[in-house]
Coordinates of C-alpha atoms in Angstrom, one line a residue:
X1 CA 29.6 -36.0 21.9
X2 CA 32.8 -34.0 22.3
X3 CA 33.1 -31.4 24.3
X4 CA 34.3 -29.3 22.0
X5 CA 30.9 -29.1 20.3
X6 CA 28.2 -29.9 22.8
X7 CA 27.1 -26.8 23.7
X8 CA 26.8 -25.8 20.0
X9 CA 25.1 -28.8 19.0
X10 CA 22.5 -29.0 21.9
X11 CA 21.9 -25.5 20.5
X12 CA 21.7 -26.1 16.9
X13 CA 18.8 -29.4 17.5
X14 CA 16.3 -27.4 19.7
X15 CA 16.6 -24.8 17.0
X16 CA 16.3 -27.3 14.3
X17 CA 13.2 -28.7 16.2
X18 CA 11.4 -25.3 16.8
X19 CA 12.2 -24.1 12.8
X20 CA 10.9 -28.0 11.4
X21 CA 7.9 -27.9 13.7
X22 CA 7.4 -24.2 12.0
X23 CA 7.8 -26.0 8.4
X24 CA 10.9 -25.1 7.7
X25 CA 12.9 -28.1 6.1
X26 CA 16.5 -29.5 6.6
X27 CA 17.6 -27.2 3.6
X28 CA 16.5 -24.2 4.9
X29 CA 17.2 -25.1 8.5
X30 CA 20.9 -25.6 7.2
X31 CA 20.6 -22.0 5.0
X32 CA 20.3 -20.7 8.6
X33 CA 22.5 -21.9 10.1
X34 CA 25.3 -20.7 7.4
X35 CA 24.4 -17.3 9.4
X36 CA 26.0 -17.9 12.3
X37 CA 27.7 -20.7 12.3
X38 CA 31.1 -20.8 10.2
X39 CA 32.0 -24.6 9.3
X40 CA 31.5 -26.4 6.5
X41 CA 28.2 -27.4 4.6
X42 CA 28.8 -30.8 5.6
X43 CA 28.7 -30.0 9.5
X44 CA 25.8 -27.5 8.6
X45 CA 23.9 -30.5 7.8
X46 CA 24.7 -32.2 10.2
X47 CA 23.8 -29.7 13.1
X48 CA 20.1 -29.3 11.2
X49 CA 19.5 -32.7 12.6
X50 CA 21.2 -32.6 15.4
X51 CA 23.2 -35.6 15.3
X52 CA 26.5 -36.0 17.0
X53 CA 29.5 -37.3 14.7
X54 CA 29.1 -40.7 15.8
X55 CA 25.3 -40.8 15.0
X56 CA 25.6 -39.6 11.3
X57 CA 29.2 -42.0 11.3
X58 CA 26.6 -44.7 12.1
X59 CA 23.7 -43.6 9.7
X60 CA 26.7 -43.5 6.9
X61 CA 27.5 -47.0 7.4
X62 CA 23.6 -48.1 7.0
X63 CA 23.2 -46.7 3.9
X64 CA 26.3 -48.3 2.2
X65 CA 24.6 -50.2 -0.7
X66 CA 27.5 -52.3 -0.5
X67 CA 27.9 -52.4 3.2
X68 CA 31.4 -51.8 2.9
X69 CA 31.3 -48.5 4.7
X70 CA 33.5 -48.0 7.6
X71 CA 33.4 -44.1 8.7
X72 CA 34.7 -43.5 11.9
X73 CA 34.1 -40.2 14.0
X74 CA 37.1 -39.0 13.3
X75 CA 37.4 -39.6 10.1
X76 CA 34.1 -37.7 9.5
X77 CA 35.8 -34.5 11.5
X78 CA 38.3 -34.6 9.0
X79 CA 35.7 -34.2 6.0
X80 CA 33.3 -31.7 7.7
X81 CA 36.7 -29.6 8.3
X82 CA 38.2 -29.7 4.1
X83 CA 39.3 -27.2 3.1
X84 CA 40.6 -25.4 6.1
X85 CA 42.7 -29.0 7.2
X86 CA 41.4 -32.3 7.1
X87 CA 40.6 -34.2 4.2
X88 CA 38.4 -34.1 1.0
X89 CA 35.4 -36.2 1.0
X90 CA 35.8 -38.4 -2.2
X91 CA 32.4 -37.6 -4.5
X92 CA 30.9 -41.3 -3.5
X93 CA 31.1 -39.9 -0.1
X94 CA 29.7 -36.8 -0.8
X95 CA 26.5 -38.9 -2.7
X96 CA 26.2 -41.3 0.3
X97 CA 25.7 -38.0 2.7
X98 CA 23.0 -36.7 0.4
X99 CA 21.0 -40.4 1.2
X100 CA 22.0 -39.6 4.6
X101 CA 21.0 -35.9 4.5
X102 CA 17.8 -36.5 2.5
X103 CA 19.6 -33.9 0.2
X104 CA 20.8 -33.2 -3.1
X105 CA 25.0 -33.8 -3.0
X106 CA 25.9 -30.4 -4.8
X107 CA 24.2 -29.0 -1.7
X108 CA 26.8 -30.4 1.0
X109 CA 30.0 -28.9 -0.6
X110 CA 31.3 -25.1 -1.3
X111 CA 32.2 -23.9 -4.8
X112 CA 35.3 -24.3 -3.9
X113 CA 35.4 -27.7 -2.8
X114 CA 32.8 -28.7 -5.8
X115 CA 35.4 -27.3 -8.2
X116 CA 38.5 -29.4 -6.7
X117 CA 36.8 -32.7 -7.7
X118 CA 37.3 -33.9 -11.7
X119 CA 34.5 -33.8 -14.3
X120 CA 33.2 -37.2 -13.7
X121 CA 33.2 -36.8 -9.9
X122 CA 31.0 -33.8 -10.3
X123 CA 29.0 -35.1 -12.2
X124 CA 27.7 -37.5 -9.8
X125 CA 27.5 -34.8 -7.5
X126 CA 25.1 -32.9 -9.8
X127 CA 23.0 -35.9 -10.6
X128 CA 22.5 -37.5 -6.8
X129 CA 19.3 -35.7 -5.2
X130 CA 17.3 -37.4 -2.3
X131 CA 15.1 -34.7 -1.6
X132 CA 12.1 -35.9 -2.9
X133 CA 12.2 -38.4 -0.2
X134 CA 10.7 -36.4 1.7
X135 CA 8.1 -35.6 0.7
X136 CA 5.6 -32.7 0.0
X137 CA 6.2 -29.5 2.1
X138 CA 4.3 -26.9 2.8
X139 CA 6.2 -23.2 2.3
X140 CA 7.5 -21.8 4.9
X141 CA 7.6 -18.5 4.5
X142 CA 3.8 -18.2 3.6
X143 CA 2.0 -17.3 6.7
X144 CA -1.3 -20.0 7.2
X145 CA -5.0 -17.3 6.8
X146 CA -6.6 -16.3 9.4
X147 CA -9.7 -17.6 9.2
X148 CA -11.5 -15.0 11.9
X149 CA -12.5 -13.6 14.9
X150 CA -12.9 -14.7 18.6
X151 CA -16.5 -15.1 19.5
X152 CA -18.0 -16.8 22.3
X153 CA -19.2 -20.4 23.1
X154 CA -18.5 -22.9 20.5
X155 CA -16.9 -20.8 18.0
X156 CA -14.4 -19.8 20.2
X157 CA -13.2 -23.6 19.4
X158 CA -12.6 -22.9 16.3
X159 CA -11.8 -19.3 15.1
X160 CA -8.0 -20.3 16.0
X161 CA -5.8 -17.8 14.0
X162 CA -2.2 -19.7 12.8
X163 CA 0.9 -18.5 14.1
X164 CA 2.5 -16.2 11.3
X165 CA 5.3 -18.0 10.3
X166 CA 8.8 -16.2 10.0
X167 CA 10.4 -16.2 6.3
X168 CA 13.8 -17.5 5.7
X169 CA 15.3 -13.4 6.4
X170 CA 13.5 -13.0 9.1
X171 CA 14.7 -16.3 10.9
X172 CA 18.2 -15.6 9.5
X173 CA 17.9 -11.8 11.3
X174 CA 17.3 -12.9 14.2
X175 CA 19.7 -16.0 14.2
X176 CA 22.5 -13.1 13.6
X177 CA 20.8 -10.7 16.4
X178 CA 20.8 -13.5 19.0
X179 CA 23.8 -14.7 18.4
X180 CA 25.7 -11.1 18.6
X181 CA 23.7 -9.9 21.6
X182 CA 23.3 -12.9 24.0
X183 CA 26.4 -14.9 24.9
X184 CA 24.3 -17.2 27.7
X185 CA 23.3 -20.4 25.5
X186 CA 20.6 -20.5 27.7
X187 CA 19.0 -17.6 27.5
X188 CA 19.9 -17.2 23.8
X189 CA 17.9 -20.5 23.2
X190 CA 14.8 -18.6 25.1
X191 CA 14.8 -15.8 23.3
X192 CA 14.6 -17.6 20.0
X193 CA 11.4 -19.7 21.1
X194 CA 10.0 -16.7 22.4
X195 CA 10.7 -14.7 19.2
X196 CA 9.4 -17.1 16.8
X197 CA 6.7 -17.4 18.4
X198 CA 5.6 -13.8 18.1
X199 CA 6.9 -13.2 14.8
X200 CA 11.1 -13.1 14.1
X201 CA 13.4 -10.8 14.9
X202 CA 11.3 -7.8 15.9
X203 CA 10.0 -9.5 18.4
X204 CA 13.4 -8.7 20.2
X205 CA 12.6 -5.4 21.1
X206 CA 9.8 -6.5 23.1
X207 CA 11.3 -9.3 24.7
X208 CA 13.8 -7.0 26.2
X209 CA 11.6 -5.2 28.1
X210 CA 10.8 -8.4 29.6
X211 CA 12.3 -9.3 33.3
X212 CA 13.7 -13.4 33.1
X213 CA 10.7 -14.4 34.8
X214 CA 8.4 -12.4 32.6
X215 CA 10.0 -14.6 30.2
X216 CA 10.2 -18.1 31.7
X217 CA 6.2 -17.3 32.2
X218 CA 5.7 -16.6 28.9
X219 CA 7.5 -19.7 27.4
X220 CA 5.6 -21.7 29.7
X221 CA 2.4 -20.3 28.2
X222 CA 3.5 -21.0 24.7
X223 CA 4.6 -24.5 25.3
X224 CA 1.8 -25.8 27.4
X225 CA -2.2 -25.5 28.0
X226 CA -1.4 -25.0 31.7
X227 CA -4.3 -23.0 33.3
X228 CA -3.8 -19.2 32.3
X229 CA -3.7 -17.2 35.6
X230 CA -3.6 -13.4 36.1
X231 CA -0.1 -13.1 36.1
X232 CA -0.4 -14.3 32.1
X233 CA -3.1 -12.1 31.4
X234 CA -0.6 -9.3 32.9
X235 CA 2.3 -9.8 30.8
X236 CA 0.2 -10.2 27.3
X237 CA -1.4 -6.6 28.7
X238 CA 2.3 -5.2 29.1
X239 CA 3.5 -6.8 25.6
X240 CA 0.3 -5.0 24.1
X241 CA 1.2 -1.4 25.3
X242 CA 4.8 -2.2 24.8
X243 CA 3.8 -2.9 20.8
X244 CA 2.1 0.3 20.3
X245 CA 5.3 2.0 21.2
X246 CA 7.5 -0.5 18.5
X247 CA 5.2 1.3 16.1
X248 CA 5.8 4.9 17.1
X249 CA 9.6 4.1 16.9
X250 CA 10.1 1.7 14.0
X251 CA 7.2 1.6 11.9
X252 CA 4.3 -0.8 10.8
X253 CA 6.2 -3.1 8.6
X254 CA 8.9 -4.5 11.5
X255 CA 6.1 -4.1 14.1
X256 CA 3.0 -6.2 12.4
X257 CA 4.4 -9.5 12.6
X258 CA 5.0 -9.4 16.2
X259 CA 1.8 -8.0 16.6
X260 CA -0.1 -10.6 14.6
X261 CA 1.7 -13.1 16.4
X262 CA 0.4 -12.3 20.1
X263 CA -2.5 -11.9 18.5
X264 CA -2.8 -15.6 17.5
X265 CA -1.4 -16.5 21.0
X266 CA -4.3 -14.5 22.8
X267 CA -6.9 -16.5 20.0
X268 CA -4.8 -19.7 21.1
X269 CA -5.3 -19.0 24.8
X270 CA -9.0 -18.3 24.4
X271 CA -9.4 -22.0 23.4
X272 CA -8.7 -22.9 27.0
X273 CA -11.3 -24.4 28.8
X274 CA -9.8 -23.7 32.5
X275 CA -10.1 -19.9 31.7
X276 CA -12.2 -17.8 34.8
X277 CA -14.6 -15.8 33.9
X278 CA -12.6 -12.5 34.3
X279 CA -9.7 -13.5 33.0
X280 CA -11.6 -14.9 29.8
X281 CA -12.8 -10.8 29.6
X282 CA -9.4 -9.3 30.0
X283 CA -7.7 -11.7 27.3
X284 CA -11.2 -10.7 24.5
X285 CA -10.4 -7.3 25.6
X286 CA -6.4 -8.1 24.7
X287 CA -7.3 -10.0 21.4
X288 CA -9.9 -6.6 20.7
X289 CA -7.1 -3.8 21.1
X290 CA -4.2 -6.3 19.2
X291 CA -7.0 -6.6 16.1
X292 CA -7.3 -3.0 16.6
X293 CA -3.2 -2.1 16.8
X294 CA -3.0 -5.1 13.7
X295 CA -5.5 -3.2 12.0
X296 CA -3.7 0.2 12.1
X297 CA -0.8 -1.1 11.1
X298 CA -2.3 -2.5 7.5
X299 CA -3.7 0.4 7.1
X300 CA -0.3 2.7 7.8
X301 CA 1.0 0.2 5.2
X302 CA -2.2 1.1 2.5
X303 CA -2.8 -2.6 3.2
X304 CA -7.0 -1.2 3.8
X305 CA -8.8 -3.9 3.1
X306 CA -6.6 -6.6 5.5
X307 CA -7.0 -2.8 8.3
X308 CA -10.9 -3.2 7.8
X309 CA -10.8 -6.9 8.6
X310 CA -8.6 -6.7 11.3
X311 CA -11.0 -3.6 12.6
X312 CA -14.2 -5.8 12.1
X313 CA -12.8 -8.4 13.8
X314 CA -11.7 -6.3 16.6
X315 CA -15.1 -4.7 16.9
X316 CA -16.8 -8.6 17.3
X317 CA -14.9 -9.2 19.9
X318 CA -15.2 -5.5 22.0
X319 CA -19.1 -6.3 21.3
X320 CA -18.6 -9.5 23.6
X321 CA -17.5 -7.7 26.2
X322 CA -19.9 -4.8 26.2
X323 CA -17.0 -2.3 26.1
X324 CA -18.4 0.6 25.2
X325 CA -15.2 2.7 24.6
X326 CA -13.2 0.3 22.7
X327 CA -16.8 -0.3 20.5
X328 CA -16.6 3.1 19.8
X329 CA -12.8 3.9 19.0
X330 CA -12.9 0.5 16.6
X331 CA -15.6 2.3 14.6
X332 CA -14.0 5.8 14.7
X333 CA -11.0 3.7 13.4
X334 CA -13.2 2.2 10.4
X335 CA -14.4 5.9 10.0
X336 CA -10.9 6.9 9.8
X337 CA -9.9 4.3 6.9
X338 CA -12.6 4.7 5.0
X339 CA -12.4 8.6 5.2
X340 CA -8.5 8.0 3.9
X341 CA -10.2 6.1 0.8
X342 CA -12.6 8.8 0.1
X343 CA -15.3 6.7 1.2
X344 CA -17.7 9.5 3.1
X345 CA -21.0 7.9 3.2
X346 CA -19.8 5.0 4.8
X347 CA -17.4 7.3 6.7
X348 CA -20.2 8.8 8.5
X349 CA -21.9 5.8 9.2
X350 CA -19.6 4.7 11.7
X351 CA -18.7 8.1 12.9
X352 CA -22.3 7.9 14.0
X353 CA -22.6 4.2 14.9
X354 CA -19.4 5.7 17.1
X355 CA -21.3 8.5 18.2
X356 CA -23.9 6.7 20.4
X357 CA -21.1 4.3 21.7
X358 CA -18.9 7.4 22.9
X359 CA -21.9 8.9 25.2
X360 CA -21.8 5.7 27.1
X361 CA -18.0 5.9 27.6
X362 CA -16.4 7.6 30.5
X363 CA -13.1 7.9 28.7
X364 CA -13.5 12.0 27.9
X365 CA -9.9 10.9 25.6
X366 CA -12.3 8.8 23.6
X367 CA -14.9 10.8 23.1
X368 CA -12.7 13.4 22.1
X369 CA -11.2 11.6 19.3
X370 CA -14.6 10.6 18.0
X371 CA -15.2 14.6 17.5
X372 CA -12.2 14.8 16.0
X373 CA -12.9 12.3 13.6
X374 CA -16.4 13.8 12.8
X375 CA -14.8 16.8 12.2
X376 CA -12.6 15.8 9.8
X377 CA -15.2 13.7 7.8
X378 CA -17.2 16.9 7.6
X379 CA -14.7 19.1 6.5
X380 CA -13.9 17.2 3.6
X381 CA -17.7 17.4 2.7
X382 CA -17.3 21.2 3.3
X383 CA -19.1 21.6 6.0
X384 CA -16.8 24.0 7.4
X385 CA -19.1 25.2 10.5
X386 CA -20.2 21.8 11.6
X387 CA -16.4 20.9 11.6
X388 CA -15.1 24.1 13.8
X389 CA -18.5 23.0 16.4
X390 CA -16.8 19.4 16.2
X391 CA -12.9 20.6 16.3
X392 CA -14.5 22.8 20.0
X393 CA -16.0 19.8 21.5
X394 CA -12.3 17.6 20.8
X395 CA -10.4 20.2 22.1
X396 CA -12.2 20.9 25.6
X397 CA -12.6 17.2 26.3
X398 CA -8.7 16.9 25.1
X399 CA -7.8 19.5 27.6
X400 CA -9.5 17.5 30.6
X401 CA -7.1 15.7 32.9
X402 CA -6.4 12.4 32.1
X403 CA -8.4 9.6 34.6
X404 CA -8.0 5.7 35.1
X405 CA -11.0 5.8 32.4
X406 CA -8.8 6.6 29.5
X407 CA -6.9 3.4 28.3
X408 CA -3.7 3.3 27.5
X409 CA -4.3 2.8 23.7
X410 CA -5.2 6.3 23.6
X411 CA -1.8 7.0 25.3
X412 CA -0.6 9.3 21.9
X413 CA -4.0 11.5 22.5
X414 CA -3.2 15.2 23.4
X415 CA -4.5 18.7 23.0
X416 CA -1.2 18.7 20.6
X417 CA -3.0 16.1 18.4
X418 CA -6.1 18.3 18.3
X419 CA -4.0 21.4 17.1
X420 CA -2.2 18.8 14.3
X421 CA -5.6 17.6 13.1
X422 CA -7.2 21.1 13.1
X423 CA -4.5 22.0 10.4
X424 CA -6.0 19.5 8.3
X425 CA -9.3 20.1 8.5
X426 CA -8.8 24.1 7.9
X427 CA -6.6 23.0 4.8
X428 CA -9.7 20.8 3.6
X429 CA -11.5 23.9 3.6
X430 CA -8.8 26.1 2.1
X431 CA -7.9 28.2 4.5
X432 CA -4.1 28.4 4.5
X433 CA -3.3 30.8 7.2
X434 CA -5.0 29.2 10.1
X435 CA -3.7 25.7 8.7
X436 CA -0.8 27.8 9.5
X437 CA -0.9 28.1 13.0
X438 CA -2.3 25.2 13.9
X439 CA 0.2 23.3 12.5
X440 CA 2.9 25.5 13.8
X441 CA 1.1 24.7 17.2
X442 CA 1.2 21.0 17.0
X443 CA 5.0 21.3 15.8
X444 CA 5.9 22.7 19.0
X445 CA 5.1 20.1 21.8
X446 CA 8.5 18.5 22.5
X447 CA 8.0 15.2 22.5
X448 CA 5.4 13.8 18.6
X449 CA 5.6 10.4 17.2
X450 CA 7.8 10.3 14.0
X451 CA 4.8 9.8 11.4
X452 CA 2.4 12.3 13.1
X453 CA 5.5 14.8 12.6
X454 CA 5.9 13.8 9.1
X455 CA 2.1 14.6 8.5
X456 CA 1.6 17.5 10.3
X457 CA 4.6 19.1 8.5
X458 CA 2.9 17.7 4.8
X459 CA -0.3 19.7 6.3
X460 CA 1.7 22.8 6.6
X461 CA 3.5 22.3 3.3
X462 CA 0.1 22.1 1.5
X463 CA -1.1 25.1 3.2
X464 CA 2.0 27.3 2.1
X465 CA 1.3 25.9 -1.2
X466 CA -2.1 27.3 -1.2
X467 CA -0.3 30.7 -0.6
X468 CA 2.5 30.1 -2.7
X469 CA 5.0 29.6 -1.3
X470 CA 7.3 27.3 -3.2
X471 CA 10.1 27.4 -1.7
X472 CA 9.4 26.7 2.3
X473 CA 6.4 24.3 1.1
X474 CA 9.3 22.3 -0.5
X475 CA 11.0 22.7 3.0
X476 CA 8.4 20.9 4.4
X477 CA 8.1 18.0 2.7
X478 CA 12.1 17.5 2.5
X479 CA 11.3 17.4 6.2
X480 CA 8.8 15.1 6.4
X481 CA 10.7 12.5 3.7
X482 CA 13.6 12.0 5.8
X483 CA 11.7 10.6 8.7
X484 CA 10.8 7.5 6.0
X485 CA 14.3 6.7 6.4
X486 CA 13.7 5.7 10.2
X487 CA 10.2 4.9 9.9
X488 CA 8.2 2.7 7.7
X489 CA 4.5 4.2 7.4
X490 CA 3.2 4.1 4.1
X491 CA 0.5 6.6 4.6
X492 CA 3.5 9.2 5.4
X493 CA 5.1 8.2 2.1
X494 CA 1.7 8.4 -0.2
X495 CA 0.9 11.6 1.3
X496 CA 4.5 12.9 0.9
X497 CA 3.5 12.0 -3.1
X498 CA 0.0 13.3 -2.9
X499 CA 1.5 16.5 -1.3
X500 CA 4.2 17.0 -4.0
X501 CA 1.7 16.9 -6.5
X502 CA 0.0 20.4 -5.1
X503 CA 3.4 22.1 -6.4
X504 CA 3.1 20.6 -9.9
X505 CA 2.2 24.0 -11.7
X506 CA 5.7 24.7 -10.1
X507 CA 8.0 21.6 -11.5
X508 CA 10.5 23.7 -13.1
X509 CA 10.9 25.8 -9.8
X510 CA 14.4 24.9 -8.9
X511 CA 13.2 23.8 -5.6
X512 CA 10.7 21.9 -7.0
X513 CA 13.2 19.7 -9.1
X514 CA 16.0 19.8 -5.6
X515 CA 12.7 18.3 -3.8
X516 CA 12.1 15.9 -6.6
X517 CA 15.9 14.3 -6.9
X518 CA 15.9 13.8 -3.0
X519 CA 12.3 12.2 -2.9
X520 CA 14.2 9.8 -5.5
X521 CA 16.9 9.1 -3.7
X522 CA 15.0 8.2 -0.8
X523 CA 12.9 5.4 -2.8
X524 CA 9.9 7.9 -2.9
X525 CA 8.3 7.7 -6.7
X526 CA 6.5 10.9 -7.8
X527 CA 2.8 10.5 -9.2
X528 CA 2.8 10.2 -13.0
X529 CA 2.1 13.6 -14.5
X530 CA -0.2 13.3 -17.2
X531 CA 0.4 13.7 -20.7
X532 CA -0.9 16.0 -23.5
X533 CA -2.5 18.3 -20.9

């Protein structure tokens, strides 16, 4: 190798070797590598498979039919550099590097090389194609199923979740991320194992929180079935919390992938046989909350029936473990989604299968949020008494000082969040003014995650609709829209819709039809109106 290009090309074949052991073939591989890498399609193939000039000079010469060849490595520098300087492949070369490439020829020159060459010469560029020498292959950019849940024992063995597999975009992001933000070869190459590993470019924003041994540790656990010790179990704790905040910043459609991918690492680790006892709890109790945090995230994007999987599966594995407060918050969460779908009868089953869970826990965050969920349920069956009893209990546990028996999923859990959700359940029974204030409450503690802003100000839109008021409903809503721009929740955007649809007796209201264009132009569709009355 040259020195020129070692550094480069040591780069280019571990990459190659990660993305093909991914799926990915020599195509795509090269399709990557057109993102970072500015040379010709020729060198693009050749860095896929990672062969120095005088290995593909010497694979060249083997595949001569004729065995006339006589490519030198110079000689092939000069090709891989037309059209900048060098010298234009004739077409027969071009067909010979498509044997060697396993290609088809029209894919190892630019349009503007392709249209230099005469109409025969392209024409045997157009018709050589050695692709199907290799073979079926399996789509890359299709993630394998999950075929279910940690359990204990023998089943363990085999409920092994696939890795998700990055798509072509994702793998091209972060190809373009890395090679912009990390000039060390080293560490760049690090980064992209590690980020592939837990689902593409998004994964970034986790790894940086990550010291360089943090990182080295966790390569190390990818790569190898090295005996997991407590330091391991440490970091896929701090990667856990660490993904719950992703969400609150960027949304659930950047964060799920990463999510999903630790996720099948914790499944992957499980399979160990050296694990100890305790450390064998702490990573079921890992793989519980990232089914729980997986689930969420299908369900912010309207994805319910992969959230009440993920939930179930979640819920298995917190029953293994006897953990009463993560038991019950996993039901309260299959409460939640089913309440969303309109589903009450089977919301209140788990609000009660919750119910008995919660006493048990010492978490008083917990058991909070399980009142707060039975109040809501009952609201929306009008039970309006039975949800004020419900929306008491919440808010005097919610006040209590937090305590090392709160986990740190239930980090977003405040007396604000009892105030946001007390809007709701007041506009569920229709009464506007105190919808009001407790929305006007919740709005007022400094620091709220982007969606549960977006919702609480929908809850006060729908409340001044009730009374209305066009105009400063329509306020709220515009309000609540632009924080889809940052953030990717779908239940923000379908209640944005649902919202807009109280003001309908109003959609000639000249604040009505501002609210509409914007909701437009931010990619928000309005709900059909009916016809003929």
């Amino acid at each position: 190798m040259s020195g020129e290009g070692v550094h480069t090309l040591l780069e280019c074949r571990r990459r190659s070797e990660e993305l093909r052991a991914m799926g990915y073939t020599f195509d795509q591989v090269a399709d990557l590598f057109s993102v970072c890498y500015d040379v010709s399609r020729l060198r693009l193939y050749r860095y896929a498979y990672g062969l120095t000039a005088a290995e593909a000079a010497a694979r060249y010469n083997d595949h001569d039919p004729a065995g006339t060849a006589a490519l030198r490595e110079s000689r092939l520098y000069e090709y891989e550099h037309w059209p900048q300087r060098g010298m234009r492949p004739t077409a027969r070369t071009i067909a010979l590097f498509a044997h060697v490439y396993r290609t088809a020829a029209r894919r190892l020159v630019s349009d503007q090389v392709y249209v230099s060459y005469t109409a025969r010469d392209r024409d045997l560029i157009d018709r050589t194609d050695h692709r199907s020498s290799l073979g079926p292959r399996r789509p890359s950019a299709v993630p394998a199923a999950f075929p279910g849940h940690v359990t204990m024992g023998e089943q363990v063995e085999t409920a092994r979740p696939a890795i998700p597999v990055p798509g072509y975009k994702d793998c091209a992001a972060l190809l373009r991320a890395l090679t912009a933000e990390e000039a060390d070869v080293k560490r760049r190459d690090l980064l992209f194992e590690l980020a592939l590993a837990l689902g593409g470019a998004p994964a970034l924003a986790l790894l940086r929180h990550l010291t360089p041994p943090e990182k080295d540790r966790l390569a190390t656990t990818i790569r190898s079935a090295t005996r997991v010790d407590a330091a391991t179990v440490e970091l896929i704790e701090k990667l856990t919390v660490r993904c719950r905040r992703l969400d609150d910043e960027y949304g659930p459609a950047k964060v799920l992938p990463v999510v999903d991918g630790q996720r099948s690492l914790v499944a992957d680790l499980l399979r160990r046989e050296s694990l100890l006892p305790a450390l064998r709890d702490r990573l079921i109790r890992a793989y519980a909350e990232l089914s729980q945090l997986s689930g969420w995230l299908h369900h912010d994007l309207l994805d319910h029936t992969g959230g009440r999987r993920r939930y179930q599966e979640g819920l298995a594995a917190a029953h293994q473990i006897r953990d009463p407060t993560l038991i019950a918050y996993l039901h309260t969460c299959l409460a939640n989604i089913s309440r969303f779908q309109g589903h009450a009868g089977e919301a209140l089953d788990h609000v009660y299968a919750a119910q008995g869970w919660a006493r048990k826990s010492p978490s008083a965050s917990l058991r909070s949020v399980h009142f707060l969920a039975l109040a809501r349920i009952v609201a929306l069956n009008g039970s309006a008494d039975d949800s004020e009893r419900a929306l008491a209990q919440s808010r005097h546990l919610a006040e209590r000082p937090r305590t090392e028996a709160d986990p740190a999923y239930l980090y977003w859990w405040t007396p604000q969040g009892v105030e946001r959700h007390t809007a709701s359940c007041m506009l569920a029974c229709g009464r506007a003014d105190e919808a009001i204030d407790s929305a006007e409450r919740a709005l007022s503690a400094r620091s709220m995650r982007k969606p549960a802003r977006g919702i609480t100000l929908l809850q006060y839109a729908g409340a001044l609709a009730l009374k209305r008021e066009i105009p400063a409903a329509t306020d709220k809503i515009r309000q609540a829209a632009r924080i889809t721009v940052s953030h990717s929740s779908g239940r923000l955007t379908d209640t944005i819709r649902q919202t807009r649809a109280r003001l309908e007796p109003w959609a000639t209201n000249k604040h009505v039809r501002t609210l509409d264009e914007e909701l437009v132009s931010l990619g928000i569709p309005l709900i059909a109106r009916r016809q003929g009355g």
